[in-house]
Amino acid sequence: MKDVVSRCPIEEVMRVLSGRWPTLLLYYLKDGTKRFSDLKRDNPTVSARMLSLELRKLEDAGIVRRTAHGGYPLRVEYDLTASGLTLVPLIDGLGGWWDQTAADRSGVRIRDAA
């Protein structure tokens, strides 16, 4: 990862959550434990390598927990840690904000619509 250029905590958050996949992974994991194949199915355009890298990044940040179950084939599951669960309201809030501003994005001013 790139070096930090400021002391702003938002920069640290963005280092972990920026990009296409991290917040999507949190969105799908908020409903509970998922296997790697489930996450791949939820995000069909992500490569297995990228999915693995992003999950590892979230795991290193303490947001996602990886649990490997012995046996053959090896079964690996992912879920949100307690810290990761605190991000769920933020992810939901971003989605809600996007839905609320749909009219604005489509060119309809909120005051005109009321």
Short mmCIF file of C-alpha atoms in Angstrom, two decimals:
data_model
loop_
_atom_site.label_atom_id
_atom_site.label_comp_id
_atom_site.label_asym_id
_atom_site.label_seq_id
_atom_site.Cartn_x
_atom_site.Cartn_y
_atom_site.Cartn_z
CA MET A 1 0.00 0.00 0.00
CA LYS A 2 1.01 3.58 -0.48
CA ASP A 3 2.50 5.64 2.33
CA VAL A 4 0.27 7.84 4.43
CA VAL A 5 0.55 11.51 3.43
CA SER A 6 -1.49 13.07 6.24
CA ARG A 7 -2.57 12.39 9.78
CA CYS A 8 -6.23 12.35 8.83
CA PRO A 9 -7.96 9.12 9.92
CA ILE A 10 -10.06 9.21 6.76
CA GLU A 11 -6.92 8.54 4.74
CA GLU A 12 -6.32 5.34 6.68
CA VAL A 13 -9.93 4.26 6.18
CA MET A 14 -9.71 4.97 2.47
CA ARG A 15 -6.53 2.91 2.19
CA VAL A 16 -8.49 -0.10 3.40
CA LEU A 17 -11.93 0.53 1.89
CA SER A 18 -11.10 2.23 -1.40
CA GLY A 19 -11.50 0.51 -4.70
CA ARG A 20 -14.31 -1.47 -6.21
CA TRP A 21 -14.35 -4.58 -4.02
CA PRO A 22 -13.86 -3.90 -0.28
CA THR A 23 -17.18 -2.19 0.37
CA LEU A 24 -19.00 -4.72 -1.83
CA LEU A 25 -17.48 -7.54 0.20
CA LEU A 26 -18.64 -5.86 3.40
CA TYR A 27 -22.10 -5.48 1.89
CA TYR A 28 -22.34 -9.20 1.14
CA LEU A 29 -20.76 -10.28 4.44
CA LYS A 30 -23.15 -8.17 6.53
CA ASP A 31 -25.75 -10.93 6.14
CA GLY A 32 -23.48 -13.52 7.74
CA THR A 33 -20.74 -16.02 7.07
CA LYS A 34 -19.92 -16.84 3.46
CA ARG A 35 -17.56 -19.18 1.72
CA PHE A 36 -15.07 -17.97 -0.86
CA SER A 37 -17.21 -19.46 -3.64
CA ASP A 38 -20.28 -17.60 -2.34
CA LEU A 39 -18.42 -14.29 -2.45
CA LYS A 40 -17.17 -15.10 -5.94
CA ARG A 41 -20.75 -15.85 -7.02
CA ASP A 42 -21.97 -12.58 -5.48
CA ASN A 43 -19.26 -10.68 -7.38
CA PRO A 44 -18.86 -12.59 -10.67
CA THR A 45 -16.60 -10.04 -12.36
CA VAL A 46 -13.89 -10.17 -9.68
CA SER A 47 -11.04 -12.57 -10.35
CA ALA A 48 -10.25 -15.21 -7.74
CA ARG A 49 -6.84 -13.60 -7.23
CA MET A 50 -8.29 -10.12 -6.65
CA LEU A 51 -10.96 -11.51 -4.33
CA SER A 52 -8.28 -13.29 -2.33
CA LEU A 53 -6.12 -10.14 -2.13
CA GLU A 54 -9.03 -7.95 -1.04
CA LEU A 55 -10.18 -10.44 1.59
CA ARG A 56 -6.63 -10.65 2.91
CA LYS A 57 -6.44 -6.83 3.08
CA LEU A 58 -9.69 -6.71 5.06
CA GLU A 59 -8.48 -9.52 7.29
CA ASP A 60 -5.19 -7.70 7.98
CA ALA A 61 -7.21 -4.61 8.91
CA GLY A 62 -9.23 -6.63 11.44
CA ILE A 63 -12.50 -6.19 9.54
CA VAL A 64 -12.95 -9.73 8.19
CA ARG A 65 -12.24 -13.05 9.90
CA ARG A 66 -11.09 -16.04 7.87
CA THR A 67 -11.85 -19.49 9.26
CA ALA A 68 -10.35 -22.57 7.61
CA HIS A 69 -12.04 -25.90 8.34
CA GLY A 70 -9.89 -28.98 7.94
CA GLY A 71 -10.66 -31.81 5.63
CA TYR A 72 -10.65 -32.32 1.94
CA PRO A 73 -11.38 -30.15 0.18
CA LEU A 74 -10.35 -27.36 2.53
CA ARG A 75 -13.38 -25.23 3.39
CA VAL A 76 -12.74 -21.55 4.10
CA GLU A 77 -15.37 -19.18 5.46
CA TYR A 78 -15.36 -15.43 5.93
CA ASP A 79 -17.36 -13.26 8.28
CA LEU A 80 -17.21 -9.79 9.75
CA THR A 81 -15.39 -9.24 13.02
CA ALA A 82 -16.90 -7.07 15.76
CA SER A 83 -14.97 -4.18 14.25
CA GLY A 84 -16.29 -5.04 10.79
CA LEU A 85 -19.87 -5.13 12.05
CA THR A 86 -19.52 -1.50 13.17
CA LEU A 87 -19.04 -0.59 9.49
CA VAL A 88 -22.43 -2.05 8.46
CA PRO A 89 -24.45 1.08 9.39
CA LEU A 90 -22.00 3.18 7.38
CA ILE A 91 -22.32 0.91 4.34
CA ASP A 92 -26.12 0.94 4.69
CA GLY A 93 -26.02 4.73 5.08
CA LEU A 94 -24.05 5.14 1.86
CA GLY A 95 -26.57 2.96 0.02
CA GLY A 96 -29.45 4.93 1.51
CA TRP A 97 -27.84 8.21 0.53
CA TRP A 98 -27.44 6.95 -3.04
CA ASP A 99 -31.10 5.93 -3.20
CA GLN A 100 -32.27 9.26 -1.74
CA THR A 101 -30.32 11.28 -4.27
CA ALA A 102 -31.54 9.27 -7.27
CA ALA A 103 -33.92 12.04 -8.28
CA ASP A 104 -31.13 14.59 -8.06
CA ARG A 105 -28.88 12.47 -10.26
CA SER A 106 -31.60 12.04 -12.86
CA GLY A 107 -31.92 15.80 -13.24
CA VAL A 108 -35.05 16.30 -11.14
CA ARG A 109 -34.54 18.83 -8.41
CA ILE A 110 -35.93 17.74 -5.04
CA ARG A 111 -37.74 21.10 -4.47
CA ASP A 112 -39.41 20.84 -7.91
CA ALA A 113 -40.62 17.31 -7.19
CA ALA A 114 -42.32 18.27 -3.91
#
